[in-house]
PDB file of C-alpha atoms in Angstrom:
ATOM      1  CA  UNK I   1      74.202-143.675 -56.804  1.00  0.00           C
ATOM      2  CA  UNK I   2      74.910-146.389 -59.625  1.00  0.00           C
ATOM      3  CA  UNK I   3      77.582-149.036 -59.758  1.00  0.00           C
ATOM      4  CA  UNK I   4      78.123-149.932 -63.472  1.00  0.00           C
ATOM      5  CA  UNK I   5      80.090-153.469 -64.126  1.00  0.00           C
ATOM      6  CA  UNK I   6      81.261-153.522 -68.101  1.00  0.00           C
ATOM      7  CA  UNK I   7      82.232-157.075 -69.106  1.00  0.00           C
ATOM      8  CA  UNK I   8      83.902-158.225 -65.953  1.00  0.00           C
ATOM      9  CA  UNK I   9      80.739-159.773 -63.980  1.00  0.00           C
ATOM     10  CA  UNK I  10      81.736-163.190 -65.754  1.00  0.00           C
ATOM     11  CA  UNK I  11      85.259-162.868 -63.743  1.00  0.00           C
ATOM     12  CA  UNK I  12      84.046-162.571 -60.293  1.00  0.00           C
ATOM     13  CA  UNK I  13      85.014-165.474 -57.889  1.00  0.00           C
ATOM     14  CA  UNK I  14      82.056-164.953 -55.424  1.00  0.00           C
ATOM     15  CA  UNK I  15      79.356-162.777 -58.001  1.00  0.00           C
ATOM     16  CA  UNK I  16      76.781-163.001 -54.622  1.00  0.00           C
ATOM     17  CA  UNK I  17      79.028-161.344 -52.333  1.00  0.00           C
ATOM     18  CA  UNK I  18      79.828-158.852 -54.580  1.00  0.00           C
ATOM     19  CA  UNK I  19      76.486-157.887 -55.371  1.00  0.00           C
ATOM     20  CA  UNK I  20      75.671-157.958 -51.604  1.00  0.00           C
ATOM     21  CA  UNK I  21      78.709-155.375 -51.456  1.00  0.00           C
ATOM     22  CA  UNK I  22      77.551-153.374 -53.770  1.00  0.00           C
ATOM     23  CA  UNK I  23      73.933-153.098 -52.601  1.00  0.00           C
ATOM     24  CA  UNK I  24      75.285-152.506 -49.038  1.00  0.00           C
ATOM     25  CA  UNK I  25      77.258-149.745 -50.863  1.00  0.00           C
ATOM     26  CA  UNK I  26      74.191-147.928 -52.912  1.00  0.00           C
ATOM     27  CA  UNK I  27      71.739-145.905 -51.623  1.00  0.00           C
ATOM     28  CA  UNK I  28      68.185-147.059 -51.425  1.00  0.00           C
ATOM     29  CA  UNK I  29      66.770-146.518 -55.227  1.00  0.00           C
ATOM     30  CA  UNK I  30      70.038-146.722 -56.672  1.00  0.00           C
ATOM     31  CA  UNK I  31      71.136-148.369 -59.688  1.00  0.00           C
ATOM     32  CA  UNK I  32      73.625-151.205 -60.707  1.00  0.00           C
ATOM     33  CA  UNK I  33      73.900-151.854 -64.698  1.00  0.00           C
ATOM     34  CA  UNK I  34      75.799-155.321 -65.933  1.00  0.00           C
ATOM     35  CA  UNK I  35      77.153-155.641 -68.987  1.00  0.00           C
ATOM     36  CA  UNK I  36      78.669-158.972 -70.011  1.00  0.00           C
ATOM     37  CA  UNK I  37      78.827-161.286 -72.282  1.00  0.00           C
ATOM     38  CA  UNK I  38      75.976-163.175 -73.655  1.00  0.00           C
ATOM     39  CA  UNK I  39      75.881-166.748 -74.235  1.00  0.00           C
ATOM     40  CA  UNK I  40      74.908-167.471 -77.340  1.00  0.00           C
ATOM     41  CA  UNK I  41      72.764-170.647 -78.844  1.00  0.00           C
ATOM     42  CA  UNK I  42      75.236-173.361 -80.507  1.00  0.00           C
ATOM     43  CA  UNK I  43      74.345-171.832 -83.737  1.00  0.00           C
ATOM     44  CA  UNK I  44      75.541-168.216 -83.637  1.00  0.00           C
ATOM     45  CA  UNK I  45      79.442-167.785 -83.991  1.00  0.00           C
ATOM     46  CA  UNK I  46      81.199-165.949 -80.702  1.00  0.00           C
ATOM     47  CA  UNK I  47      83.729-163.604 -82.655  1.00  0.00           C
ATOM     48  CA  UNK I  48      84.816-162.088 -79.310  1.00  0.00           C
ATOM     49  CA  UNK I  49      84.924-162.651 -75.933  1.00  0.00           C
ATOM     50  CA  UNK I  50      85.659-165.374 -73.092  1.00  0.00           C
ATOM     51  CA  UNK I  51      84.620-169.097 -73.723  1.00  0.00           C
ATOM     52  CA  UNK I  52      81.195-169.542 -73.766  1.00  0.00           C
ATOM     53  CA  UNK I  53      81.580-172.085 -70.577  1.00  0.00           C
ATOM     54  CA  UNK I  54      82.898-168.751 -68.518  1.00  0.00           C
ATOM     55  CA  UNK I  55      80.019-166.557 -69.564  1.00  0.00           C
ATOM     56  CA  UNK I  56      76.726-166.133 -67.321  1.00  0.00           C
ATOM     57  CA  UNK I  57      73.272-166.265 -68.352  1.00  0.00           C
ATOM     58  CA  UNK I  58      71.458-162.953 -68.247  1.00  0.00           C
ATOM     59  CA  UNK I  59      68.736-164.835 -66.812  1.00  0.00           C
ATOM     60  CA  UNK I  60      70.975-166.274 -63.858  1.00  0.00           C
ATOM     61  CA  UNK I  61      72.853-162.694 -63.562  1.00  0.00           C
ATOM     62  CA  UNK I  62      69.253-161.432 -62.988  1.00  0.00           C
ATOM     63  CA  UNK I  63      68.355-163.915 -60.740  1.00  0.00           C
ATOM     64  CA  UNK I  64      71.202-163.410 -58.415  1.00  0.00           C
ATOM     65  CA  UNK I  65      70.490-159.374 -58.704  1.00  0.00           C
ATOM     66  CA  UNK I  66      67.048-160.223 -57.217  1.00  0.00           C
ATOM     67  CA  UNK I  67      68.471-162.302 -54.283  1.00  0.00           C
ATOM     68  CA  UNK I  68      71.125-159.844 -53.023  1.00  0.00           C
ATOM     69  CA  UNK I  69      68.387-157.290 -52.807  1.00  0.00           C
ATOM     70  CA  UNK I  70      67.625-155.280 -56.154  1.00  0.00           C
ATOM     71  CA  UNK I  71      64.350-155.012 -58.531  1.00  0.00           C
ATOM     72  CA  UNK I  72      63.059-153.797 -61.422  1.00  0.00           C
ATOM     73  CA  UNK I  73      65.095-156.011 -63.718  1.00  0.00           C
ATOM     74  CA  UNK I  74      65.447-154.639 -67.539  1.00  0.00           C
ATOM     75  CA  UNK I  75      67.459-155.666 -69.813  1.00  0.00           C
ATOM     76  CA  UNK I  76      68.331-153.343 -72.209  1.00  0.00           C
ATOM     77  CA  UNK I  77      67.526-154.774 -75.941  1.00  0.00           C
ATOM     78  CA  UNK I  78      70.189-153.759 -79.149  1.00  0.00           C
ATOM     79  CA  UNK I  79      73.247-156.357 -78.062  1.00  0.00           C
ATOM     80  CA  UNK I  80      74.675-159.285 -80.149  1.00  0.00           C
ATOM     81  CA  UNK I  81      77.304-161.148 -78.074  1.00  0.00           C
ATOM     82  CA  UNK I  82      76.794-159.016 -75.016  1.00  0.00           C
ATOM     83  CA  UNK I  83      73.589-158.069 -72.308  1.00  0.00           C
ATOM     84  CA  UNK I  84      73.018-155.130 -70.404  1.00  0.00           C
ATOM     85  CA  UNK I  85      70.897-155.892 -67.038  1.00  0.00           C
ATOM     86  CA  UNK I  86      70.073-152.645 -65.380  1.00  0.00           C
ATOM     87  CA  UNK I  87      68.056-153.260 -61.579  1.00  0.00           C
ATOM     88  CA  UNK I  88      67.452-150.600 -58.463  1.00  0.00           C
ATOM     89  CA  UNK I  89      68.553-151.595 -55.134  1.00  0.00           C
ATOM     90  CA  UNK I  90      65.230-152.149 -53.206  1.00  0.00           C
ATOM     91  CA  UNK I  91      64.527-149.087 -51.108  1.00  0.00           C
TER      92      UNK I  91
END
């Protein structure tokens, strides 16, 4: 199984249930991949996207994968304005 979010995880009202959902939703050893928007130092120009005080941290996003019940964080390198946080759902 694999649940794949693309650019929407910075939209969700209540990102802990939903990650609870999905986990309750993927088999054991499955896979859920974010990809969202980065936010980006004060420095760097945003040339797309939502405002940069809508956007979530890649480090919170990962932390709130671990607490609804997935591992083996990676995040996927290559991305300018944008992460991609791939985890398994803890068997």
């Amino acid at each position: 199984d694999v649940a794949m979010l693309g650019m929407v995880y910075h939209e969700l009202a209540d990102r802990k249930a939903f990650l609870r959902e999905v986990s309750r939703l993927l088999a054991p050893g499955g896979t859920i991949a974010i990809v969202d928007w980065a936010v980006l130092p004060p420095d760097v120009e945003r040339t797309m996207g939502p405002p940069v005080e809508e956007r979530v941290p890649v480090e919170a996003a990962g932390q709130e994968l671990e607490d609804s019940g997935f591992s083996a964080l990676r995040v996927v390198p290559g991305f300018r304005e944008a992460y991609c946080l791939i985890a398994m759902k803890k068997a």
